[in-house]
């Protein structure tokens, strides 16, 4: 049994034939793990996920170099229809519900990879993880709160029986308590379903609490990687991504900036 | 009173046909943002398919009707697969211009095969479909229209509300990117919208042919009425298309009944402009849910 589920080797991505965004990204994801991909805005995290899920194509993006292996087979530049049927599902940044469909209809769209059938049991499973959705199942998704929507889009992805779930900034714009709940459920899904998860986050503190392994991206490159615990303890990460000084105080942005300057000479 | 009822029933059933066929037009627009300028020609093609099966092949009426609908459905798929799919990703205006070309091509083909004459179907509707209350007489064809229209409406309603494929189609209309991320076959959804649109247009064409006779110029002109209908109902509302169709049908019939037949093509547009002044998104057009 191959423990490696997903492998990116030196992947470059170019948008519109001219804008190079990923510059040789390599990372690997083991079976049944949560791997976190951290980095600030514009680092290329979303682009990395889209390269895996095939959603670059509709945006005129392309993997121009390197390989993406899923279970040892090359999948770069395949269509999203094909890739979703391998069991890779991406949950998009910014939640993206079907606003004019009810919660339950939204969930049913998650069955597209297997022609809609059967789905009753899967609905039950989703309502088990997200009881809040059960209460609103006949309501239109367009009227849900941000937290409910995040649950909805994750539940919708679960309906597809994913082996590999790509989550793009699930905590974005949510209240701290809701974020905590969402992250608890992500962990629970990973443990109970055995789903492998790539978790893209700017909220490094929360992400590293549930992840096993982490990568840090900057300017389209991986600049650091390690076990989640090690990353948490790394002084640079603590200072820049967790906003903590060695003494454990929350630092202001201006102080953190010194890291930026130092980093340039590394 | 009898006159009024007759006009009312006539307007209702013709409007129902406008609305049903407009529903197909709206479906194409909702799933792929394409305005189909060949709508009227699809209506005509349905009517001529039926004519061919009934008069050339001399098949039984019901079989001819079903075969004509199946042929329209298939034609819709073929149009999407062969002509439109290669244009996915190109600017939308190319696709729309292609439907304009398609319209000319279909019309030319029909003229070539049948000429511009007026044909009539053999009289096959059972008299029982008509209704006679005292002096009010409703011809069988209107009874048939209301029945067929209702059957189609209910079937499509159930399809879109409950079937998986119907829900996938709505998901693509709602948020194409999200649908793609879940593995919905978006191209297949486009093809199915064209197929269903061609089917309902063809059905309306057949029934309009029963009412008015079959003529390619008349039928494709009726197809142009899809524009006031969908503008009235809201370009993106399927229910609105039906109601918009009924309103236009009623307006036409009452105008020609009570004012003058020569005004029947004008008054609906006047009312349309008035309604749009009050409700710029149409009566049922969606304003975005702003919450998310
Ligand atoms: N469709 C696109 N076309 C051109 N440039 C893009 C496109 N999408 C993203 N980019 C650019 O790629 C860079 C990385 O974006 P993204 O992957 O979204 O970063 P992140 O998710 O880490 O914030 C940004 O500079 C962004 O402007
Ligand atoms: Mg992003």
XYZ file of C-alpha atoms and ligand atoms in Angstrom:
586
model
C 0.000 0.000 0.000
C 1.408 3.312 -1.112
C 1.223 5.825 1.687
C 1.634 8.766 -0.645
C -1.720 10.007 -1.947
C -0.800 13.254 -3.660
C 2.508 14.535 -4.895
C 3.375 17.800 -6.596
C 6.789 17.802 -8.230
C 8.186 21.145 -9.245
C 4.823 22.435 -10.443
C 4.658 25.705 -12.331
C 1.386 27.399 -13.166
C 0.846 30.150 -15.685
C -2.362 32.152 -16.149
C -3.360 33.520 -19.558
C -0.063 32.220 -21.035
C 1.950 35.009 -19.424
C 1.345 35.397 -15.685
C 3.484 32.883 -13.830
C 2.080 32.318 -10.361
C 3.544 29.018 -9.140
C 7.291 28.689 -9.570
C 8.200 25.068 -8.960
C 6.042 23.941 -6.054
C 6.771 20.523 -4.580
C 4.768 18.985 -1.807
C 3.410 15.637 -0.813
C 0.373 14.500 1.096
C 0.172 11.143 2.840
C -2.964 9.084 3.151
C -5.351 9.946 6.007
C -3.462 13.087 6.947
C -4.364 16.720 7.343
C -1.747 18.806 5.596
C -1.905 22.540 5.986
C -0.784 25.012 3.374
C -0.078 28.387 4.941
C 0.863 31.723 3.510
C -0.290 35.285 3.166
C -2.637 36.698 0.551
C -1.479 36.186 -3.014
C 1.125 33.565 -2.110
C -0.412 31.071 -4.548
C -2.300 28.764 -2.171
C -5.575 28.821 -4.097
C -3.718 28.362 -7.363
C -2.012 25.279 -5.931
C -5.364 23.733 -4.991
C -6.835 24.552 -8.391
C -3.885 22.966 -10.128
C -4.749 19.754 -8.303
C -8.522 19.896 -8.825
C -8.380 20.924 -12.477
C -10.230 24.173 -11.862
C -7.404 26.215 -13.372
C -8.667 25.504 -16.839
C -11.862 27.589 -16.712
C -9.703 30.477 -15.473
C -7.309 30.152 -18.326
C -4.554 28.783 -16.115
C -2.291 25.849 -16.906
C 0.314 23.633 -15.327
C 3.237 24.353 -17.636
C 5.920 22.412 -15.854
C 6.263 19.608 -13.347
C 3.900 16.771 -12.475
C 0.988 16.191 -10.159
C 0.677 12.565 -9.115
C -2.428 11.136 -7.518
C -1.953 7.566 -6.344
C 1.100 7.540 -8.557
C -0.701 8.585 -11.748
C -0.224 11.920 -13.472
C -3.327 14.094 -13.326
C -2.067 17.579 -14.165
C -4.254 19.468 -16.638
C -7.052 16.897 -16.601
C -10.596 18.284 -16.644
C -12.436 18.867 -13.358
C -15.028 16.291 -14.456
C -12.288 13.650 -14.565
C -10.447 14.716 -11.448
C -13.549 14.835 -9.257
C -14.232 11.275 -10.347
C -10.829 10.215 -9.009
C -12.166 11.299 -5.599
C -10.589 14.747 -5.328
C -13.009 17.485 -4.312
C -12.125 21.122 -3.773
C -14.182 23.330 -1.479
C -13.824 26.764 -2.979
C -12.653 29.898 -1.250
C -15.461 32.256 -0.290
C -18.004 29.454 0.100
C -19.950 29.699 -3.182
C -23.307 28.096 -2.374
C -26.055 27.623 -4.934
C -28.051 30.538 -3.607
C -31.386 29.698 -5.191
C -31.309 26.041 -4.240
C -32.369 24.783 -0.832
C -29.796 23.384 1.581
C -30.788 19.848 0.717
C -30.710 20.514 -3.027
C -27.243 22.013 -2.582
C -26.164 18.813 -0.871
C -27.635 16.698 -3.646
C -25.447 18.429 -6.230
C -22.578 16.740 -4.388
C -23.735 13.429 -5.881
C -22.886 14.496 -9.435
C -19.790 12.318 -9.642
C -21.873 9.181 -9.259
C -25.015 10.103 -11.158
C -27.018 11.037 -8.140
C -27.463 7.642 -6.576
C -27.789 6.599 -3.856
C -27.781 9.601 -1.579
C -30.106 9.139 1.439
C -27.371 7.679 3.628
C -24.972 10.393 2.639
C -27.495 13.044 3.611
C -27.779 11.428 7.000
C -24.030 11.455 7.376
C -23.819 15.138 6.490
C -26.585 16.001 8.943
C -24.720 13.985 11.565
C -21.628 16.152 11.128
C -23.598 19.380 10.692
C -26.841 19.209 12.671
C -27.440 22.912 11.987
C -28.033 22.080 8.323
C -30.821 19.645 9.151
C -32.907 22.385 10.693
C -32.554 24.591 7.641
C -32.679 21.911 4.975
C -35.709 23.349 3.171
C -34.490 26.940 3.282
C -32.671 28.664 0.414
C -28.907 28.683 0.786
C -28.831 32.371 -0.126
C -30.278 33.241 3.259
C -27.794 31.305 5.409
C -25.161 32.838 7.668
C -21.456 32.512 6.883
C -20.964 29.682 9.361
C -23.905 27.730 8.000
C -22.625 28.231 4.478
C -19.203 26.900 5.382
C -20.881 23.817 6.811
C -23.033 23.556 3.713
C -20.169 23.636 1.233
C -18.175 21.139 3.272
C -21.196 18.872 3.581
C -21.813 19.191 -0.136
C -18.262 18.017 -0.777
C -18.705 15.072 1.603
C -21.682 13.935 -0.491
C -19.174 13.139 -3.242
C -17.323 10.572 -1.062
C -14.000 12.359 -1.423
C -10.718 10.591 -0.719
C -8.904 13.893 -0.859
C -10.628 17.050 0.295
C -9.095 20.400 -0.606
C -10.346 23.114 1.752
C -9.615 26.704 0.796
C -9.676 29.090 3.767
C -12.667 27.671 5.623
C -12.228 30.150 8.491
C -12.259 33.281 6.355
C -14.541 35.923 7.808
C -16.074 33.730 10.519
C -16.424 34.480 14.223
C -13.825 32.763 16.456
C -16.322 30.387 18.050
C -17.632 29.284 14.673
C -14.071 28.796 13.419
C -13.366 26.552 16.381
C -16.439 24.448 15.642
C -15.572 24.170 11.942
C -12.019 23.063 12.713
C -13.274 20.505 15.228
C -15.482 19.019 12.510
C -12.659 19.003 9.959
C -10.610 16.951 12.400
C -13.584 14.685 13.076
C -14.151 14.062 9.358
C -10.494 13.216 8.947
C -10.590 10.768 11.840
C -13.962 9.121 11.232
C -14.047 9.010 7.431
C -10.317 8.636 6.903
C -10.530 11.507 4.437
C -7.202 13.059 3.548
C -7.371 16.836 3.786
C -5.321 19.678 2.400
C -6.168 22.707 4.467
C -5.298 26.116 3.050
C -5.371 28.780 5.730
C -4.202 32.200 6.753
C -5.229 31.388 10.289
C -2.014 29.474 10.957
C -2.642 29.073 14.661
C -5.885 27.139 14.182
C -4.662 25.214 11.169
C -1.513 23.932 12.877
C -3.577 22.753 15.830
C -5.403 20.178 13.733
C -2.878 19.496 10.954
C -0.226 16.796 11.003
C 2.107 18.474 8.613
C 2.444 21.956 7.171
C 3.921 23.886 4.270
C 4.481 27.626 4.101
C 4.182 29.397 0.750
C 5.420 32.744 -0.369
C 5.442 34.232 -3.849
C 4.559 30.988 -5.552
C 7.191 28.899 -3.770
C 7.281 26.650 -0.751
C 9.611 28.360 1.715
C 9.268 26.079 4.716
C 7.802 22.737 5.709
C 7.652 20.470 8.699
C 5.539 18.618 11.232
C 2.782 20.825 12.547
C 4.242 20.794 16.041
C 7.691 21.806 14.777
C 6.253 24.612 12.691
C 4.337 25.858 15.706
C 7.569 25.962 17.674
C 9.615 27.565 14.905
C 10.508 31.116 15.956
C 10.042 32.586 12.469
C 6.606 31.069 12.107
C 5.682 32.101 15.608
C 6.721 35.616 14.895
C 5.293 36.118 11.448
C 2.312 33.805 11.050
C 1.253 33.411 14.648
C 2.111 36.966 15.623
C 3.897 35.859 18.781
C 7.295 36.937 20.010
C 9.640 34.525 21.747
C 8.151 35.668 25.009
C 4.695 34.668 23.831
C 3.209 38.156 23.541
C 1.147 39.152 20.578
C 3.304 41.385 18.420
C 2.309 44.293 16.301
C 2.685 44.236 12.572
C 5.523 46.776 12.511
C 7.634 44.588 14.720
C 6.891 41.547 12.651
C 8.066 43.406 9.591
C 11.656 42.984 10.754
C 11.208 39.318 9.961
C 10.383 40.233 6.386
C 13.590 42.178 6.096
C 15.642 39.462 7.699
C 14.017 36.882 5.498
C 15.213 38.518 2.323
C 18.789 37.606 3.242
C 18.113 34.034 4.165
C -70.198 37.235 -22.478
C -69.722 34.267 -24.785
C -67.392 36.340 -26.906
C -65.413 37.324 -23.836
C -65.016 33.728 -22.678
C -63.937 32.608 -26.119
C -61.306 35.308 -26.299
C -60.168 34.552 -22.794
C -59.729 30.833 -23.435
C -58.047 31.441 -26.788
C -55.640 33.962 -25.262
C -54.888 31.696 -22.339
C -54.023 28.703 -24.441
C -51.947 30.574 -26.995
C -50.204 32.412 -24.173
C -49.533 29.092 -22.491
C -47.738 27.973 -25.653
C -45.708 31.175 -25.813
C -44.797 30.662 -22.186
C -43.823 27.021 -22.506
C -41.592 27.641 -25.455
C -40.107 30.685 -23.742
C -39.253 28.416 -20.846
C -36.788 26.621 -23.105
C -35.312 29.927 -24.189
C -34.853 30.947 -20.550
C -33.234 27.620 -19.705
C -30.573 28.104 -22.332
C -30.000 31.620 -21.142
C -29.776 30.612 -17.504
C -27.332 27.786 -17.998
C -25.045 29.315 -20.599
C -26.006 33.026 -20.941
C -26.730 32.463 -24.626
C -29.679 34.239 -26.267
C -31.083 31.846 -28.812
C -32.131 33.731 -31.930
C -33.136 30.502 -33.629
C -36.035 30.045 -31.235
C -38.730 30.707 -33.844
C -37.109 28.314 -36.285
C -37.096 25.585 -33.642
C -40.836 26.142 -33.326
C -41.201 25.817 -37.073
C -39.020 22.724 -37.234
C -41.216 20.962 -34.692
C -44.305 21.749 -36.740
C -42.666 20.508 -39.955
C -41.346 17.321 -38.335
C -44.901 16.552 -37.282
C -46.167 17.428 -40.744
C -43.633 15.108 -42.317
C -44.522 12.213 -40.047
C -48.269 12.706 -40.475
C -48.559 13.491 -44.189
C -45.441 11.960 -45.749
C -44.886 8.922 -43.598
C -48.620 8.627 -42.829
C -47.941 7.503 -39.288
C -50.618 7.560 -36.599
C -51.109 10.956 -34.964
C -49.908 10.113 -31.476
C -46.824 8.304 -32.760
C -46.045 11.206 -35.081
C -46.339 13.631 -32.193
C -43.957 11.634 -30.019
C -41.515 11.079 -32.879
C -41.530 14.778 -33.716
C -40.763 15.633 -30.100
C -37.978 13.051 -29.981
C -36.528 14.437 -33.201
C -36.557 17.961 -31.743
C -34.846 16.736 -28.580
C -32.151 15.075 -30.651
C -31.748 18.138 -32.818
C -31.159 20.220 -29.685
C -28.370 17.905 -28.588
C -26.831 17.932 -32.055
C -26.906 21.731 -32.230
C -25.082 21.975 -28.939
C -22.557 19.224 -29.603
C -21.597 20.125 -33.139
C -22.077 23.847 -33.376
C -21.938 25.411 -29.943
C -19.523 23.274 -27.964
C -16.477 24.248 -30.028
C -17.274 27.838 -29.109
C -17.206 27.333 -25.340
C -14.719 29.794 -23.937
C -15.062 32.163 -26.916
C -16.776 35.526 -26.431
C -20.504 35.106 -25.969
C -21.347 37.310 -28.915
C -19.874 34.677 -31.274
C -22.252 32.076 -29.905
C -25.206 34.414 -30.188
C -24.305 35.303 -33.767
C -24.081 31.604 -34.480
C -27.693 31.165 -33.396
C -28.636 33.952 -35.801
C -26.930 32.001 -38.567
C -28.625 28.832 -37.403
C -31.994 30.542 -37.715
C -31.311 31.497 -41.330
C -30.077 28.004 -42.096
C -33.127 26.260 -40.651
C -35.500 28.629 -42.362
C -33.721 28.129 -45.673
C -33.860 24.376 -45.256
C -37.578 24.397 -44.596
C -38.217 26.717 -47.553
C -36.194 24.388 -49.711
C -38.161 21.313 -48.672
C -41.657 22.708 -48.314
C -41.659 26.199 -49.809
C -43.463 29.085 -48.183
C -46.969 27.656 -48.505
C -49.521 27.224 -45.790
C -50.089 23.596 -44.824
C -52.735 22.187 -42.557
C -52.729 19.025 -40.537
C -55.600 16.601 -41.039
C -58.379 17.257 -38.561
C -57.742 14.670 -35.891
C -58.692 16.179 -32.561
C -61.619 14.421 -30.934
C -64.687 16.661 -30.682
C -64.930 15.760 -27.004
C -62.006 18.094 -26.288
C -64.137 21.070 -27.244
C -66.668 22.492 -24.875
C -70.088 23.949 -25.592
C -71.889 25.832 -22.825
C -75.013 27.306 -24.297
C -73.707 29.695 -26.892
C -70.115 29.628 -25.648
C -68.137 27.300 -27.837
C -64.533 26.412 -27.157
C -62.900 24.613 -30.061
C -61.192 21.282 -29.335
C -57.762 22.643 -30.162
C -57.814 24.985 -27.163
C -58.845 22.176 -24.873
C -55.994 20.096 -26.273
C -53.544 22.969 -25.805
C -54.446 23.463 -22.189
C -54.142 19.749 -21.477
C -50.830 19.258 -23.292
C -49.437 22.454 -21.814
C -50.375 21.456 -18.283
C -48.886 18.001 -18.711
C -45.591 19.455 -19.926
C -45.504 22.038 -17.184
C -46.081 19.485 -14.448
C -43.519 17.083 -15.908
C -40.852 19.759 -16.150
C -41.712 21.083 -12.718
C -41.190 17.630 -11.221
C -38.025 17.103 -13.255
C -36.380 20.317 -12.094
C -37.542 20.083 -8.519
C -36.835 16.468 -7.723
C -34.636 14.651 -10.244
C -30.884 14.711 -9.773
C -30.307 15.807 -13.348
C -32.784 18.660 -12.892
C -31.000 19.787 -9.748
C -27.621 19.652 -11.546
C -29.081 21.841 -14.281
C -30.253 24.385 -11.753
C -26.889 24.298 -9.991
C -25.097 25.222 -13.204
C -27.470 28.119 -13.748
C -26.869 29.242 -10.173
C -23.092 29.005 -9.826
C -21.196 27.367 -12.636
C -17.847 27.380 -10.874
C -19.207 25.623 -7.794
C -21.018 23.090 -9.981
C -17.752 22.366 -11.763
C -15.942 21.882 -8.454
C -18.409 19.118 -7.576
C -17.932 17.315 -10.860
C -21.167 18.345 -12.563
C -20.817 17.771 -16.306
C -21.441 21.355 -17.297
C -21.265 20.663 -21.025
C -23.794 17.906 -20.669
C -26.064 20.349 -18.887
C -25.733 22.780 -21.812
C -26.636 20.001 -24.228
C -29.630 18.985 -22.165
C -30.875 22.583 -21.975
C -30.752 22.805 -25.753
C -32.499 19.486 -26.081
C -35.302 20.448 -23.716
C -35.582 23.898 -25.265
C -35.892 22.409 -28.747
C -38.442 19.930 -27.462
C -40.766 22.489 -25.868
C -40.340 24.850 -28.803
C -41.178 22.025 -31.187
C -44.208 21.082 -29.124
C -45.458 24.662 -29.169
C -44.820 24.821 -32.901
C -46.915 21.710 -33.489
C -49.848 23.004 -31.469
C -49.638 26.470 -33.035
C -49.613 24.672 -36.375
C -52.834 22.913 -35.424
C -54.374 26.273 -34.490
C -53.125 28.502 -37.321
C -51.829 26.132 -39.979
C -48.176 25.505 -40.734
C -46.162 28.209 -42.415
C -42.490 28.836 -41.863
C -42.752 32.635 -41.953
C -45.632 32.765 -39.487
C -44.056 30.330 -37.072
C -40.658 31.962 -37.007
C -42.352 35.345 -36.516
C -44.219 33.934 -33.538
C -40.828 32.820 -32.254
C -39.768 36.450 -32.025
C -42.467 36.965 -29.432
C -40.268 35.074 -27.061
C -38.449 38.357 -26.518
C -41.370 40.344 -25.092
C -42.403 37.260 -23.143
C -39.078 36.743 -21.414
C -38.425 40.420 -20.931
C -41.785 40.638 -19.242
C -41.271 37.553 -17.116
C -37.644 38.270 -16.311
C -34.922 36.694 -18.424
C -33.908 34.313 -15.704
C -37.230 33.135 -14.328
C -38.803 29.960 -15.666
C -42.086 30.588 -13.867
C -41.957 34.163 -15.102
C -41.661 32.919 -18.687
C -44.937 31.014 -18.348
C -46.775 33.953 -16.821
C -45.188 36.395 -19.262
C -46.362 34.157 -22.092
C -49.915 34.044 -20.792
C -50.013 37.826 -20.360
C -48.801 38.403 -23.925
C -51.253 35.824 -25.269
C -54.170 37.435 -23.454
C -53.168 40.933 -24.491
C -52.970 39.879 -28.124
C -56.287 38.144 -28.151
C -58.158 40.882 -26.333
C -56.625 43.536 -28.548
C -57.634 41.816 -31.728
C -61.044 40.900 -30.321
C -62.063 44.233 -28.837
C -59.884 46.811 -30.569
C -58.644 45.758 -33.949
C -56.822 42.724 -35.300
C -54.240 45.017 -36.839
C -53.227 46.206 -33.374
C -52.635 42.755 -31.954
C -48.914 42.865 -32.551
C -48.524 46.389 -31.219
C -50.405 46.628 -27.950
C -48.470 43.880 -26.179
C -45.255 45.798 -26.803
C -46.767 49.012 -25.486
C -47.803 47.250 -22.296
C -44.383 45.659 -22.114
C -42.686 49.039 -22.147
C -45.029 50.301 -19.447
C -44.354 47.322 -17.199
C -40.614 47.601 -17.680
C -40.746 51.253 -16.673
C -42.182 50.120 -13.350
C -40.227 46.867 -12.936
C -36.955 46.965 -14.870
C -36.044 43.351 -14.029
C -39.331 42.090 -15.445
C -42.175 40.892 -13.289
C -40.268 37.939 -11.857
C -36.642 38.671 -12.638
C -34.321 37.865 -9.786
C -32.598 40.610 -7.987
C -29.520 38.994 -6.513
C -29.823 37.761 -2.961
C -27.409 40.221 -1.439
C -26.773 38.493 1.804
C -23.849 36.271 0.875
N -7.168 33.842 -12.933
C -6.043 34.510 -12.664
N -5.425 35.197 -13.652
C -4.286 35.872 -13.383
N -3.687 35.934 -12.183
C -4.249 35.276 -11.156
C -5.466 34.543 -11.348
N -5.800 33.991 -10.155
C -4.856 34.371 -9.283
N -3.930 35.146 -9.864
C -2.747 35.727 -9.230
O -1.984 34.705 -8.662
C -1.428 35.104 -7.418
C -1.744 34.064 -6.380
O -3.141 34.011 -6.190
P -3.838 32.930 -5.279
O -3.422 31.588 -5.716
O -5.281 33.229 -5.277
O -3.183 33.247 -3.853
P -3.700 32.923 -2.394
O -4.809 31.935 -2.478
O -2.493 32.406 -1.688
O -4.160 34.216 -1.810
C -1.995 36.471 -7.100
O -1.000 37.414 -7.381
C -3.135 36.608 -8.060
O -3.281 37.952 -8.465
Mg -6.723 32.125 -1.919
